[in-house]
Amino acid sequence: MKIMDIVQISLYFGILGILTLLLGSYIFRVLGKDRQGALDSFSRMDNAILRLVVGGRGTYEMTWKEYAFSLLVFNGIGFFALVLLQLFQAGLPLNPQKLPDVPFWLAFNTAVSFMTNTNWQAYSGEAVMSYLTQMLGLCVQNFLSAATGMGVLLALARGLKRQSAKTVGNFWVDVTRTTLYVLLPLSIILAVLLVSQGVVQSLAPYATVKTVEGGSQVIPLGPAASQIAIKQLGTNGGGFFGVNSAHPFENPTPFSNFLEMLAILLIPAVSVYMFGLMVGSRRHGACLFAAMLAILLAGFIVAWWSETRVNPMIGSPCWMEGKEIRFGVMNSVLWGCVTTGASNGSVNAMHDSMSPLTGMIPMCNMMMGEIIFGGVGTGLYTMILYVILTVFLTGIMVGRTPEYLGKKIEAREMIWAIIGILLPSAVILVGSAMACLLPAARSSVANGGPHGLSEILYAFTSATENNGSAFTGLNANTVFYNLALSVAMLIGRFGVIIPVLAIAGLLVSKKAAPPSSGTFPTTGVAFVFVLIGVILIVGALTFVPPLFLGPVVEHGLMLRGITF
Amino acid sequence: MIILKSFRLFLILMLLTGIIYPLGIMTAAKMLFHDHSCGSMVTRNGMPVGSALLAQKFETERYFHPRPSACDFATIPSGAGNQGATSKALTQSVRERASKLLASHALPLTASIPADLLLASGSGLDPHISPEAMDFQLEMVARARNLNPEKRARLRKLARELIESPQFGIFGEPRVNVLLLNLALDDL
């Protein structure tokens, strides 16, 4: 542990906090204000688009079912467009490397992955995807999947705020505004900053050079900066190049690393502040923020501690395998925690090669349901499911009907909330168990012993929770993994979105009651502690057995010098 | 109706985020940071010899070597070893790298080797080594080039100068760019 490490960590969280405050009221003004024409000075552009594409009645209000249906249709169209682009890329323009069409199962998996904001990648971009596929296919889904997540959060917040209403907003309006006023402006700023650090942005074919010793080296290029900006801001995480943000063309300097790391948590953190403003309780927003930050920091401390212990392979406290010199150990571990806390999934170091306990922390972060700030929109709406569970449990303790922000939480809301929380956990456990039983699936594993189990567990966790990072040793480009992980991604995405929208629809029709003496306050220290407790018990305890069989056992074996 | 409207909205947003946005960034990038946007190429005598951001293979003892690359410095695609802490394969390659380094540097078996020369990078293309790894290789390079004491002193000074400190004094780790160091070495 060095002084400069502490300085960088403090700067990171300090600037994140300041940006949250600065951008919070802006994003509330452009997205969260609950009335037509709230944008005043901005409204012309999105109104023009909406009039053009959805007609004069484009901005009518939707019930939760209409909202969900529009969302599914919109995502479905994006999915098909992306599949087609990949399947026919060889014959399409902007393919200077003459890359062949993407095989069907890989194209299917990739399309699901980018539509669900997972950005799991069973391919290396520079060797498989044409410039056109990257720009027009993957980059577009980076925007739209993030905007979709934000839409669901906005609908949920309206469900909590509106009284005795029927509708939760308009999906097309939410997607358009999120894209136009949040994702695009921030991406433009970040992309230009990234190019200034050395991220490539070019449509020229790959260059071939004669190296100093006389060999030849191919220098890959592509429209990378524009895609990397939105990949971080939209908590997507899919690399333009195969090794993701460890690649010097994606993340060339320590400062680009800092900017990208900020971008990963920025919108999820700002959303918490916006949510507080939307539901009229800034303090509730602050409490949610505090709970998220506490879990993130706790995990980071464990991971950092483990990564600064003696590495038995070389006999000194240095874990540089799979890491880059310019970032060093601390920045690699912090990135690992941040990218899995948010459902981003880009990596600047290979998680597979981290010390066993360090590698466990990203898994834990994801297993809790991607709620440590989480993905754009998704993080907070999944967190609200935990909040509903928390007020329900405390309500039971005092024998009152639980309520959240004044709205009664009843059986139907609870059923949906439990589905949204438990369904992903079930998919992770069942999927991993299946892969362990199938010889074809086991043969994809790159590491022997308990680490092999970790690779499988990590894959299903990452896919289901829509993270997208990986223990990359696992060869996931097989029919089994392409298919099984696609199913996991779909359930993990829409198996939470539908319950959340249903809850929004149920709550929006209720009228908030003033708090009584039996109401469990959703602000204050007690709430934060109970919420963290519920998250740990429900989210983390579910996974204690496989985590012991994987990383914890591996840690013990490593200390005894056993290798596989 | 919903399908048609969604389709139209999708087309508009696709145009905006998939064509206008990346091309706009490209225009700005070419105007503001032309060299960076094209891969930060390094030239010698007018010929490109590589990118300042990507490691390239150096094998002879006349040059400083970059960190081990699990993909042998391949760029299409690049890759890492992804071996964990209990991997026999990784343990073996670390041992092999250590004995190779000790032999090529004519060092006793007990000598310590900077860890970044034993452990492979994340991208397989890490352009940097630690200052310790540079110091470690100085003697090998000087010997291979038959440098006289005066030139050795100049090499040592040059090497010191090429250490990049943390960016803005804050971010990241001190490091040395191997390609730039080797090019400067040839001009010594």
Short mmCIF file of N, CA, C and O in Angstrom, two decimals, chain A residues 208-284:
data_model
loop_
_atom_site.label_atom_id
_atom_site.label_comp_id
_atom_site.label_asym_id
_atom_site.label_seq_id
_atom_site.Cartn_x
_atom_site.Cartn_y
_atom_site.Cartn_z
N THR A 208 0.39 -2.60 -41.43
CA THR A 208 1.43 -3.61 -41.18
C THR A 208 2.77 -2.90 -41.18
O THR A 208 3.07 -2.14 -42.10
N VAL A 209 3.56 -3.13 -40.13
CA VAL A 209 4.85 -2.44 -40.04
C VAL A 209 5.97 -3.46 -39.94
O VAL A 209 5.76 -4.61 -39.54
N LYS A 210 7.17 -3.02 -40.32
CA LYS A 210 8.37 -3.83 -40.12
C LYS A 210 8.93 -3.41 -38.77
O LYS A 210 9.25 -2.24 -38.56
N THR A 211 9.05 -4.35 -37.83
CA THR A 211 9.47 -3.99 -36.48
C THR A 211 10.97 -3.73 -36.44
O THR A 211 11.68 -3.97 -37.42
N VAL A 212 11.44 -3.25 -35.29
CA VAL A 212 12.84 -2.87 -35.15
C VAL A 212 13.76 -4.06 -35.41
O VAL A 212 14.80 -3.94 -36.04
N GLU A 213 13.34 -5.24 -34.96
CA GLU A 213 14.19 -6.42 -35.17
C GLU A 213 13.91 -7.08 -36.51
O GLU A 213 14.39 -8.18 -36.77
N GLY A 214 13.07 -6.45 -37.34
CA GLY A 214 12.86 -6.96 -38.68
C GLY A 214 11.67 -7.88 -38.86
O GLY A 214 11.42 -8.37 -39.95
N GLY A 215 10.93 -8.12 -37.80
CA GLY A 215 9.71 -8.92 -37.93
C GLY A 215 8.59 -8.07 -38.50
O GLY A 215 8.80 -6.92 -38.90
N SER A 216 7.40 -8.64 -38.57
CA SER A 216 6.30 -7.80 -39.03
C SER A 216 5.19 -7.81 -37.99
O SER A 216 4.98 -8.81 -37.30
N GLN A 217 4.53 -6.69 -37.84
CA GLN A 217 3.47 -6.57 -36.83
C GLN A 217 2.27 -5.88 -37.46
O GLN A 217 2.42 -4.87 -38.16
N VAL A 218 1.11 -6.45 -37.22
CA VAL A 218 -0.12 -5.83 -37.71
C VAL A 218 -0.66 -4.91 -36.62
O VAL A 218 -0.77 -5.32 -35.46
N ILE A 219 -0.95 -3.68 -36.97
CA ILE A 219 -1.49 -2.72 -35.99
C ILE A 219 -2.99 -2.60 -36.25
O ILE A 219 -3.41 -2.04 -37.27
N PRO A 220 -3.81 -3.14 -35.35
CA PRO A 220 -5.25 -3.06 -35.58
C PRO A 220 -5.75 -1.64 -35.37
O PRO A 220 -5.20 -0.88 -34.58
N LEU A 221 -6.79 -1.27 -36.11
CA LEU A 221 -7.39 0.06 -35.95
C LEU A 221 -8.90 -0.09 -35.88
O LEU A 221 -9.42 -1.20 -35.79
N GLY A 222 -9.61 1.02 -35.97
CA GLY A 222 -11.06 0.94 -35.98
C GLY A 222 -11.68 2.12 -35.26
O GLY A 222 -10.97 2.90 -34.61
N PRO A 223 -13.00 2.28 -35.40
CA PRO A 223 -13.68 3.37 -34.70
C PRO A 223 -13.86 3.01 -33.23
O PRO A 223 -14.97 2.72 -32.77
N ALA A 224 -12.75 3.01 -32.48
CA ALA A 224 -12.78 2.47 -31.12
C ALA A 224 -13.23 3.50 -30.08
O ALA A 224 -14.04 3.21 -29.21
N ALA A 225 -12.70 4.73 -30.18
CA ALA A 225 -12.95 5.70 -29.10
C ALA A 225 -14.44 5.96 -28.91
O ALA A 225 -14.93 6.01 -27.78
N SER A 226 -15.17 6.10 -30.01
CA SER A 226 -16.59 6.39 -29.89
C SER A 226 -17.30 5.24 -29.19
O SER A 226 -18.21 5.46 -28.37
N GLN A 227 -16.88 4.03 -29.48
CA GLN A 227 -17.56 2.89 -28.86
C GLN A 227 -17.14 2.68 -27.41
O GLN A 227 -17.95 2.30 -26.57
N ILE A 228 -15.88 2.97 -27.11
CA ILE A 228 -15.40 2.76 -25.74
C ILE A 228 -16.06 3.77 -24.79
O ILE A 228 -16.37 3.45 -23.65
N ALA A 229 -16.26 4.99 -25.28
CA ALA A 229 -16.92 5.98 -24.42
C ALA A 229 -18.29 5.49 -23.97
O ALA A 229 -18.60 5.49 -22.77
N ILE A 230 -19.10 5.01 -24.91
CA ILE A 230 -20.45 4.58 -24.51
C ILE A 230 -20.40 3.23 -23.82
O ILE A 230 -21.22 2.93 -22.95
N LYS A 231 -19.40 2.42 -24.13
CA LYS A 231 -19.30 1.13 -23.45
C LYS A 231 -19.11 1.33 -21.95
O LYS A 231 -19.63 0.58 -21.14
N GLN A 232 -18.35 2.37 -21.56
CA GLN A 232 -18.17 2.63 -20.13
C GLN A 232 -19.36 3.38 -19.55
O GLN A 232 -19.87 3.03 -18.49
N LEU A 233 -19.80 4.43 -20.23
CA LEU A 233 -20.89 5.26 -19.68
C LEU A 233 -22.20 4.48 -19.60
O LEU A 233 -23.00 4.71 -18.69
N GLY A 234 -22.42 3.59 -20.56
CA GLY A 234 -23.68 2.84 -20.57
C GLY A 234 -23.60 1.55 -19.79
O GLY A 234 -24.47 0.70 -19.93
N THR A 235 -22.56 1.39 -18.97
CA THR A 235 -22.30 0.14 -18.23
C THR A 235 -22.46 -1.09 -19.13
O THR A 235 -23.01 -2.10 -18.73
N ASN A 236 -21.95 -0.97 -20.36
CA ASN A 236 -22.01 -2.11 -21.27
C ASN A 236 -20.81 -3.02 -21.06
O ASN A 236 -20.94 -4.15 -20.65
N GLY A 237 -19.63 -2.47 -21.39
CA GLY A 237 -18.40 -3.20 -21.09
C GLY A 237 -17.84 -4.07 -22.18
O GLY A 237 -16.82 -4.72 -21.98
N GLY A 238 -18.49 -4.11 -23.34
CA GLY A 238 -17.98 -4.97 -24.40
C GLY A 238 -16.80 -4.32 -25.11
O GLY A 238 -16.92 -3.24 -25.66
N GLY A 239 -15.66 -4.98 -25.11
CA GLY A 239 -14.45 -4.38 -25.66
C GLY A 239 -14.49 -4.27 -27.17
O GLY A 239 -15.09 -5.10 -27.85
N PHE A 240 -13.85 -3.23 -27.69
CA PHE A 240 -13.66 -3.14 -29.13
C PHE A 240 -12.62 -4.18 -29.53
O PHE A 240 -12.74 -4.83 -30.55
N PHE A 241 -11.60 -4.34 -28.68
CA PHE A 241 -10.58 -5.36 -28.88
C PHE A 241 -10.79 -6.49 -27.87
O PHE A 241 -11.42 -6.30 -26.83
N GLY A 242 -10.20 -7.63 -28.18
CA GLY A 242 -10.47 -8.83 -27.38
C GLY A 242 -10.10 -8.70 -25.91
O GLY A 242 -10.83 -9.15 -25.05
N VAL A 243 -8.95 -8.09 -25.62
CA VAL A 243 -8.54 -8.03 -24.21
C VAL A 243 -9.14 -6.81 -23.51
O VAL A 243 -8.71 -6.44 -22.43
N ASN A 244 -10.14 -6.22 -24.16
CA ASN A 244 -10.94 -5.20 -23.51
C ASN A 244 -10.08 -4.02 -23.05
O ASN A 244 -9.18 -3.62 -23.75
N SER A 245 -10.36 -3.48 -21.89
CA SER A 245 -9.68 -2.26 -21.46
C SER A 245 -8.25 -2.48 -21.00
O SER A 245 -7.61 -1.55 -20.52
N ALA A 246 -7.74 -3.71 -21.12
CA ALA A 246 -6.32 -3.91 -20.89
C ALA A 246 -5.55 -3.56 -22.15
O ALA A 246 -4.35 -3.30 -22.10
N HIS A 247 -6.23 -3.54 -23.31
CA HIS A 247 -5.57 -3.27 -24.58
C HIS A 247 -5.10 -1.82 -24.62
O HIS A 247 -5.88 -0.92 -24.35
N PRO A 248 -3.84 -1.59 -24.96
CA PRO A 248 -3.34 -0.20 -24.95
C PRO A 248 -4.11 0.73 -25.89
O PRO A 248 -4.12 1.93 -25.67
N PHE A 249 -4.73 0.19 -26.94
CA PHE A 249 -5.52 1.06 -27.82
C PHE A 249 -6.89 1.39 -27.23
O PHE A 249 -7.60 2.25 -27.74
N GLU A 250 -7.31 0.67 -26.21
CA GLU A 250 -8.59 0.99 -25.56
C GLU A 250 -8.36 1.86 -24.34
O GLU A 250 -9.24 2.61 -23.95
N ASN A 251 -7.22 1.67 -23.72
CA ASN A 251 -6.97 2.30 -22.43
C ASN A 251 -5.48 2.58 -22.32
O ASN A 251 -4.75 1.87 -21.64
N PRO A 252 -5.01 3.62 -23.04
CA PRO A 252 -3.58 3.79 -23.23
C PRO A 252 -2.80 4.34 -22.05
O PRO A 252 -1.61 4.09 -21.94
N THR A 253 -3.42 5.13 -21.20
CA THR A 253 -2.65 5.78 -20.13
C THR A 253 -3.36 5.64 -18.79
O THR A 253 -4.54 5.33 -18.74
N PRO A 254 -2.63 5.89 -17.71
CA PRO A 254 -3.29 5.87 -16.39
C PRO A 254 -4.45 6.87 -16.30
O PRO A 254 -5.43 6.61 -15.62
N PHE A 255 -4.32 7.99 -17.02
CA PHE A 255 -5.40 8.98 -16.96
C PHE A 255 -6.64 8.48 -17.72
O PHE A 255 -7.77 8.66 -17.26
N SER A 256 -6.42 7.84 -18.87
CA SER A 256 -7.58 7.28 -19.58
C SER A 256 -8.25 6.23 -18.69
O SER A 256 -9.47 6.10 -18.66
N ASN A 257 -7.41 5.51 -17.95
CA ASN A 257 -7.94 4.50 -17.03
C ASN A 257 -8.83 5.15 -15.98
O ASN A 257 -9.92 4.68 -15.67
N PHE A 258 -8.35 6.27 -15.44
CA PHE A 258 -9.11 6.99 -14.42
C PHE A 258 -10.44 7.49 -15.00
O PHE A 258 -11.50 7.33 -14.39
N LEU A 259 -10.37 8.07 -16.20
CA LEU A 259 -11.59 8.59 -16.82
C LEU A 259 -12.60 7.47 -17.08
O LEU A 259 -13.79 7.60 -16.79
N GLU A 260 -12.10 6.36 -17.60
CA GLU A 260 -13.02 5.27 -17.92
C GLU A 260 -13.63 4.67 -16.66
O GLU A 260 -14.80 4.32 -16.62
N MET A 261 -12.81 4.61 -15.61
CA MET A 261 -13.32 4.07 -14.35
C MET A 261 -14.40 4.99 -13.78
O MET A 261 -15.40 4.53 -13.23
N LEU A 262 -14.19 6.31 -13.91
CA LEU A 262 -15.21 7.26 -13.48
C LEU A 262 -16.49 7.06 -14.29
O LEU A 262 -17.61 7.06 -13.75
N ALA A 263 -16.30 6.88 -15.61
CA ALA A 263 -17.46 6.76 -16.50
C ALA A 263 -18.29 5.53 -16.15
O ALA A 263 -19.51 5.53 -16.29
N ILE A 264 -17.64 4.49 -15.67
CA ILE A 264 -18.36 3.25 -15.36
C ILE A 264 -19.41 3.50 -14.28
O ILE A 264 -20.55 3.07 -14.40
N LEU A 265 -19.03 4.21 -13.23
CA LEU A 265 -19.98 4.40 -12.12
C LEU A 265 -20.82 5.65 -12.26
O LEU A 265 -21.79 5.84 -11.52
N LEU A 266 -20.46 6.53 -13.22
CA LEU A 266 -21.06 7.86 -13.22
C LEU A 266 -22.59 7.85 -13.30
O LEU A 266 -23.27 8.33 -12.39
N ILE A 267 -23.13 7.32 -14.38
CA ILE A 267 -24.59 7.41 -14.56
C ILE A 267 -25.34 6.60 -13.49
O ILE A 267 -26.34 7.08 -12.95
N PRO A 268 -24.88 5.38 -13.15
CA PRO A 268 -25.56 4.68 -12.05
C PRO A 268 -25.57 5.50 -10.75
O PRO A 268 -26.59 5.54 -10.06
N ALA A 269 -24.45 6.16 -10.44
CA ALA A 269 -24.41 6.93 -9.20
C ALA A 269 -25.33 8.15 -9.31
O ALA A 269 -26.08 8.46 -8.38
N VAL A 270 -25.28 8.81 -10.46
CA VAL A 270 -26.12 9.99 -10.65
C VAL A 270 -27.60 9.60 -10.59
O VAL A 270 -28.43 10.34 -10.07
N SER A 271 -27.92 8.40 -11.10
CA SER A 271 -29.32 7.96 -11.09
C SER A 271 -29.88 7.87 -9.68
O SER A 271 -31.07 8.09 -9.46
N VAL A 272 -29.02 7.51 -8.73
CA VAL A 272 -29.50 7.40 -7.36
C VAL A 272 -29.95 8.77 -6.86
O VAL A 272 -31.00 8.91 -6.23
N TYR A 273 -29.14 9.78 -7.18
CA TYR A 273 -29.48 11.13 -6.78
C TYR A 273 -30.78 11.57 -7.47
O TYR A 273 -31.67 12.14 -6.84
N MET A 274 -30.86 11.26 -8.78
CA MET A 274 -32.06 11.62 -9.52
C MET A 274 -33.30 10.95 -8.93
O MET A 274 -34.35 11.56 -8.79
N PHE A 275 -33.13 9.70 -8.54
CA PHE A 275 -34.25 8.96 -7.97
C PHE A 275 -34.74 9.64 -6.69
O PHE A 275 -35.94 9.80 -6.47
N GLY A 276 -33.77 10.05 -5.86
CA GLY A 276 -34.14 10.76 -4.64
C GLY A 276 -34.97 11.98 -4.94
O GLY A 276 -36.00 12.25 -4.30
N LEU A 277 -34.55 12.73 -5.96
CA LEU A 277 -35.31 13.93 -6.34
C LEU A 277 -36.68 13.55 -6.89
O LEU A 277 -37.69 14.20 -6.60
N MET A 278 -36.73 12.47 -7.68
CA MET A 278 -38.00 12.08 -8.30
C MET A 278 -39.04 11.68 -7.27
O MET A 278 -40.22 12.02 -7.40
N VAL A 279 -38.62 10.91 -6.27
CA VAL A 279 -39.61 10.45 -5.29
C VAL A 279 -39.75 11.44 -4.13
O VAL A 279 -40.45 11.18 -3.16
N GLY A 280 -39.05 12.56 -4.26
CA GLY A 280 -39.24 13.62 -3.28
C GLY A 280 -38.56 13.38 -1.95
O GLY A 280 -38.96 13.92 -0.93
N SER A 281 -37.53 12.53 -1.95
CA SER A 281 -36.80 12.33 -0.70
C SER A 281 -35.31 12.20 -1.02
O SER A 281 -34.81 11.11 -1.30
N ARG A 282 -34.64 13.33 -0.98
CA ARG A 282 -33.22 13.33 -1.24
C ARG A 282 -32.49 12.45 -0.22
O ARG A 282 -31.49 11.82 -0.52
N ARG A 283 -33.02 12.43 1.01
CA ARG A 283 -32.34 11.65 2.05
C ARG A 283 -32.44 10.16 1.78
O ARG A 283 -31.51 9.41 2.08
N HIS A 284 -33.56 9.73 1.22
CA HIS A 284 -33.68 8.32 0.86
C HIS A 284 -32.65 7.98 -0.21
O HIS A 284 -31.97 6.94 -0.13
#
